[in-house]
Coordinates of C-alpha atoms in Angstrom, one line a residue:
X1 CA 129.7 144.2 100.4
X2 CA 127.6 146.1 102.9
X3 CA 125.2 144.3 105.1
X4 CA 121.5 145.2 104.4
X5 CA 121.2 146.5 107.9
X6 CA 124.0 148.9 107.3
X7 CA 122.6 150.1 104.2
X8 CA 119.1 150.5 105.8
X9 CA 120.7 152.5 108.8
X10 CA 122.5 154.9 106.3
X11 CA 119.3 155.4 104.4
X12 CA 117.6 156.3 107.7
X13 CA 120.2 158.8 108.8
X14 CA 120.3 160.3 105.3
X15 CA 116.5 160.7 105.3
X16 CA 116.5 162.1 108.8
X17 CA 118.4 165.1 107.7
X18 CA 115.2 166.2 105.8
X19 CA 113.1 166.8 108.9
X20 CA 116.1 168.1 110.8
X21 CA 116.4 170.8 108.0
X22 CA 112.6 171.5 108.0
X23 CA 112.9 172.1 111.8
X24 CA 114.8 175.4 110.9
X25 CA 112.0 176.6 108.7
X26 CA 110.1 178.3 111.5
X27 CA 113.1 180.4 112.6
X28 CA 114.1 181.4 109.2
X29 CA 110.4 182.4 108.4
X30 CA 109.9 184.5 111.4
X31 CA 113.3 186.2 111.5
X32 CA 114.4 186.7 107.8
X33 CA 111.2 186.7 105.6
X34 CA 108.4 189.3 105.0
X35 CA 105.5 188.8 107.5
X36 CA 102.1 187.6 106.7
X37 CA 103.0 186.3 103.2
X38 CA 102.6 182.4 103.7
X39 CA 101.6 181.9 100.0
X40 CA 104.4 184.0 98.5
X41 CA 106.8 182.3 100.8
X42 CA 105.6 178.9 99.8
X43 CA 105.9 179.7 96.1
X44 CA 109.4 181.1 96.5
X45 CA 110.5 177.9 98.6
X46 CA 108.9 175.4 95.9
X47 CA 109.1 176.7 92.5
X48 CA 112.8 177.8 92.2
X49 CA 113.8 174.4 93.8
X50 CA 111.6 172.5 91.5
X51 CA 113.0 174.3 88.4
X52 CA 116.6 173.7 89.6
X53 CA 116.0 170.2 90.0
X54 CA 114.1 169.8 86.8
X55 CA 117.0 171.3 84.9
X56 CA 119.4 168.8 86.6
X57 CA 117.1 165.8 86.0
X58 CA 116.0 166.5 82.4
X59 CA 113.2 164.2 82.7
X60 CA 109.5 165.0 82.3
X61 CA 106.4 163.0 83.4
X62 CA 104.8 160.8 80.7
X63 CA 101.3 159.5 80.4
X64 CA 99.4 159.0 83.7
X65 CA 102.4 160.4 85.6
X66 CA 101.4 164.0 84.6
X67 CA 98.2 163.6 86.7
X68 CA 100.0 161.7 89.5
X69 CA 102.8 164.3 89.8
X70 CA 100.2 167.1 90.0
X71 CA 98.3 165.1 92.8
X72 CA 101.5 164.5 94.7
X73 CA 102.7 168.0 94.1
X74 CA 99.5 169.3 95.5
X75 CA 99.5 167.2 98.6
X76 CA 103.3 167.3 99.5
X77 CA 103.9 170.9 98.3
X78 CA 100.9 172.8 97.0
X79 CA 98.7 172.6 100.1
X80 CA 101.4 171.6 102.6
X81 CA 103.6 174.8 102.1
X82 CA 101.1 177.4 102.5
X83 CA 99.4 175.7 105.6
X84 CA 102.9 175.2 107.0
X85 CA 104.0 178.9 106.6
X86 CA 100.5 180.1 107.9
X87 CA 101.1 178.0 111.1
X88 CA 104.7 179.4 111.3
X89 CA 103.5 183.0 111.3
X90 CA 100.9 182.3 113.8
X91 CA 102.7 180.0 116.4
X92 CA 106.1 179.8 118.1
X93 CA 108.5 177.6 116.1
X94 CA 108.6 174.7 118.5
X95 CA 104.8 174.8 119.0
X96 CA 104.0 174.8 115.2
X97 CA 106.4 172.1 114.5
X98 CA 105.5 169.7 117.3
X99 CA 102.0 169.5 116.0
X100 CA 103.4 167.7 112.9
X101 CA 104.3 164.7 115.1
X102 CA 100.8 163.4 114.9
X103 CA 101.8 162.6 111.3
X104 CA 103.0 159.0 112.2
X105 CA 99.6 158.1 113.5
X106 CA 98.0 159.4 110.3
X107 CA 100.3 157.5 108.1
X108 CA 99.6 154.3 110.0
X109 CA 96.0 154.5 109.3
X110 CA 96.5 155.5 105.6
X111 CA 98.9 152.8 105.2
X112 CA 96.3 150.2 106.4
X113 CA 93.8 151.3 103.5
X114 CA 96.2 152.2 100.7
X115 CA 99.3 150.0 101.2
X116 CA 97.7 147.0 102.8
X117 CA 99.9 147.3 105.8
X118 CA 98.1 146.1 108.9
X119 CA 98.8 148.3 111.9
X120 CA 101.0 146.7 114.4
X121 CA 100.8 147.1 118.2
X122 CA 104.2 148.8 118.0
X123 CA 103.3 151.2 115.4
X124 CA 99.9 152.3 117.0
X125 CA 101.4 152.7 120.4
X126 CA 104.4 154.6 119.1
X127 CA 102.0 156.9 117.2
X128 CA 100.0 157.4 120.3
X129 CA 103.1 158.2 122.2
X130 CA 104.1 160.9 119.7
X131 CA 100.4 162.3 119.7
X132 CA 100.5 162.4 123.6
X133 CA 103.8 164.3 123.5
X134 CA 102.0 166.7 121.3
X135 CA 99.3 167.1 123.7
X136 CA 101.5 167.8 126.5
X137 CA 103.0 170.7 124.6
X138 CA 99.8 172.1 123.2
X139 CA 97.6 171.8 126.3
X140 CA 100.2 173.4 128.6
X141 CA 100.5 176.5 126.2
X142 CA 96.8 176.8 125.3
X143 CA 96.7 180.5 126.4
X144 CA 99.7 181.3 124.0
X145 CA 98.4 179.3 121.0
X146 CA 96.4 180.7 118.0
X147 CA 93.5 178.3 117.0
X148 CA 94.0 179.1 113.1
X149 CA 97.7 178.4 113.5
X150 CA 97.0 175.0 115.2
X151 CA 94.5 174.0 112.5
X152 CA 96.7 175.0 109.9
X153 CA 99.5 173.0 111.3
X154 CA 97.2 169.9 111.6
X155 CA 95.9 170.3 108.0
X156 CA 99.5 170.5 106.7
X157 CA 100.4 167.3 108.6
X158 CA 97.5 165.5 107.1
X159 CA 98.1 166.6 103.6
X160 CA 101.8 165.6 103.7
X161 CA 100.9 162.3 105.4
X162 CA 98.5 161.4 102.6
X163 CA 101.2 162.5 100.1
X164 CA 103.7 160.3 101.6
X165 CA 101.6 157.2 101.5
X166 CA 100.5 157.9 97.9
X167 CA 104.3 158.4 96.9
X168 CA 104.9 155.0 98.4
X169 CA 102.0 153.4 96.7
X170 CA 102.8 154.7 93.3
X171 CA 106.5 154.4 93.5
X172 CA 108.3 155.8 90.3
X173 CA 108.1 155.2 86.6
X174 CA 110.7 153.0 85.0
X175 CA 114.1 154.6 84.6
X176 CA 113.0 157.7 86.8
X177 CA 115.1 158.4 90.1
X178 CA 114.1 160.4 93.0
X179 CA 115.7 163.6 91.7
X180 CA 113.1 163.8 88.8
X181 CA 110.1 162.7 91.1
X182 CA 111.2 165.4 93.6
X183 CA 111.5 168.0 90.7
X184 CA 108.1 167.1 89.4
X185 CA 106.4 167.6 92.7
X186 CA 108.2 170.9 93.7
X187 CA 107.4 172.3 90.2
X188 CA 103.8 171.3 90.2
X189 CA 103.3 172.5 93.9
X190 CA 105.0 175.8 93.2
X191 CA 102.9 176.4 90.1
X192 CA 99.7 175.7 92.0
X193 CA 100.7 178.2 94.7
X194 CA 101.9 180.9 92.4
X195 CA 98.4 182.1 91.1
X196 CA 97.0 182.0 94.6
X197 CA 99.8 184.1 96.0
X198 CA 99.2 186.8 93.5
X199 CA 95.4 186.7 93.8
X200 CA 95.2 186.6 97.6
X201 CA 98.3 188.6 98.7
X202 CA 98.9 190.9 95.7
X203 CA 102.3 192.1 94.2
X204 CA 105.5 190.6 95.7
X205 CA 107.0 192.4 98.5
X206 CA 110.1 194.3 98.5
X207 CA 112.9 192.0 99.5
X208 CA 116.1 193.1 101.4
X209 CA 119.2 191.2 101.7
X210 CA 118.0 189.2 104.7
X211 CA 114.9 188.0 102.9
X212 CA 116.9 187.1 99.7
X213 CA 119.2 184.9 101.8
X214 CA 116.3 183.3 103.6
X215 CA 114.6 182.3 100.5
X216 CA 117.8 181.1 99.0
X217 CA 118.4 178.9 102.1
X218 CA 114.7 177.7 102.0
X219 CA 114.8 176.9 98.2
X220 CA 118.1 175.1 98.1
X221 CA 119.0 173.4 101.3
X222 CA 115.7 173.2 103.0
X223 CA 113.7 172.2 100.0
X224 CA 115.7 171.0 97.0
X225 CA 118.2 168.8 98.9
X226 CA 115.8 168.0 101.9
X227 CA 112.9 166.8 99.7
X228 CA 115.3 164.8 97.5
X229 CA 116.5 162.9 100.5
X230 CA 113.0 162.5 101.8
X231 CA 111.5 161.0 98.5
X232 CA 114.7 158.8 98.2
X233 CA 114.0 157.5 101.7
X234 CA 110.3 156.8 100.8
X235 CA 111.5 154.7 98.0
X236 CA 113.8 152.5 100.3
X237 CA 112.0 152.4 103.5
X238 CA 108.5 151.8 104.6
X239 CA 106.0 154.8 104.7
X240 CA 105.6 154.3 108.4
X241 CA 109.3 154.1 109.0
X242 CA 109.9 157.4 107.2
X243 CA 107.1 159.4 108.8
X244 CA 108.3 158.5 112.2
X245 CA 111.3 160.5 111.4
X246 CA 109.0 163.4 111.5
X247 CA 109.3 164.3 115.1
X248 CA 112.9 165.4 114.6
X249 CA 111.5 168.6 113.0
X250 CA 110.0 169.7 116.3
X251 CA 113.0 168.9 118.2
X252 CA 115.2 170.9 115.9
X253 CA 112.8 173.7 115.8
X254 CA 112.7 173.8 119.7
X255 CA 116.5 173.7 120.0
X256 CA 116.8 176.5 117.5
X257 CA 114.1 178.5 119.2
X258 CA 115.8 178.0 122.5
X259 CA 119.4 178.7 121.4
X260 CA 118.8 181.5 118.7
X261 CA 115.4 183.0 119.5
X262 CA 115.3 183.1 123.3
X263 CA 112.1 181.0 123.4
X264 CA 111.4 178.9 126.6
X265 CA 109.7 175.7 127.1
X266 CA 108.2 174.4 130.4
X267 CA 109.3 171.2 132.0
X268 CA 106.0 169.5 130.9
X269 CA 106.6 170.7 127.2
X270 CA 110.2 169.4 127.4
X271 CA 108.7 166.0 128.5
X272 CA 106.5 166.0 125.5
X273 CA 109.4 166.7 123.2
X274 CA 111.2 163.7 124.8
X275 CA 108.2 161.6 124.1
X276 CA 108.3 162.7 120.4
X277 CA 112.1 161.7 120.1
X278 CA 111.3 158.4 121.7
X279 CA 108.8 157.8 119.2
X280 CA 111.2 158.6 116.5
X281 CA 113.7 156.0 117.7
X282 CA 110.9 153.3 118.3
X283 CA 109.6 154.0 114.8
X284 CA 113.0 152.7 113.4
X285 CA 113.3 149.6 115.5
X286 CA 112.0 146.1 114.4
X287 CA 111.0 147.4 110.9
X288 CA 111.4 144.8 108.3
X289 CA 111.9 146.0 104.6
X290 CA 109.1 145.0 102.4
X291 CA 109.7 141.7 100.5
X292 CA 109.6 141.4 96.7
X293 CA 106.6 139.1 96.7
X294 CA 104.6 141.8 98.6
X295 CA 105.5 144.6 96.1
X296 CA 101.8 145.0 95.2
X297 CA 100.7 145.6 98.8
X298 CA 103.4 148.0 100.0
X299 CA 104.1 149.9 96.8
X300 CA 107.7 149.0 96.7
X301 CA 109.9 151.3 94.4
X302 CA 112.2 149.5 91.9
X303 CA 115.3 151.4 91.2
X304 CA 117.9 151.2 88.3
X305 CA 119.9 148.6 90.4
X306 CA 117.0 146.2 89.9
X307 CA 116.5 146.7 86.3
X308 CA 113.2 148.9 86.8
X309 CA 111.1 146.0 86.3
X310 CA 108.1 146.7 88.4
X311 CA 105.6 144.0 88.4
X312 CA 102.5 144.4 86.1
X313 CA 100.4 144.0 89.2
X314 CA 101.9 147.1 90.6
X315 CA 101.4 149.2 87.6
X316 CA 97.7 148.0 87.5
X317 CA 97.4 149.1 91.0
X318 CA 98.7 152.6 90.2
X319 CA 96.2 152.9 87.4
X320 CA 93.4 152.0 89.7
X321 CA 94.2 155.1 91.7

């Protein structure tokens, strides 16, 4: 039988694959996809992935979960994707992604109000270090940055941070696994983006082989698999612990930009990236898994191995939202 620490480490490593995959989004977007089509790109990334996972899960929401799935889909997908791709089109990959490392600080604050998790000195300090790393990169490259791109990246981070905390608070319905929860959110988010894409951007652009390959990669590996791992991790780790994996995305984007796109980073910017990586490691240390007696305050997810018997108090808390 595996030790709890071993299981937790494996969960952290698997969850970390999601932001690593997302770090390649910027290179794929700028090198393979049609330019200036953030809404269409967001739709093509979310909706096909959601429909594929929905066909695999074969489970639809019930009751209040239709509304909850729509809210989570809007926060984690419907708003996040268009803002993410808007920032990707207007900023260099490493720059756009590193802005997302302010997410841990946002989640620490939201967790205090929605999950009842009092911020610790470690989490606040680690979040500040991550934010300081971001400031080193952004301030030193101010002349090359686009204000709309920076604001879009910050808004995308705030949207997904709120979605992450709500996902942790609401958990999952009895008998529903992370695959179905991921499918609901991707489908809802994709359906939200679709009409906006056609109204704002018009008819779909003509796609060549590179664009088709780029969209297939984004929909399957970068979205279907990555988001399944992400939401699975949210169910097994704390919201703060999961979000501190976020800086792996800018690190990956910077490496890809340097190795494949010929982008450069100044020594100060590299120092900022190092701080972001340090925050990722520190965010995983000294984290205690939530205890059963505190399920109502941390929004713990009860999986099939525990008989899917969530306390009535947790269900009441979910209805209150």
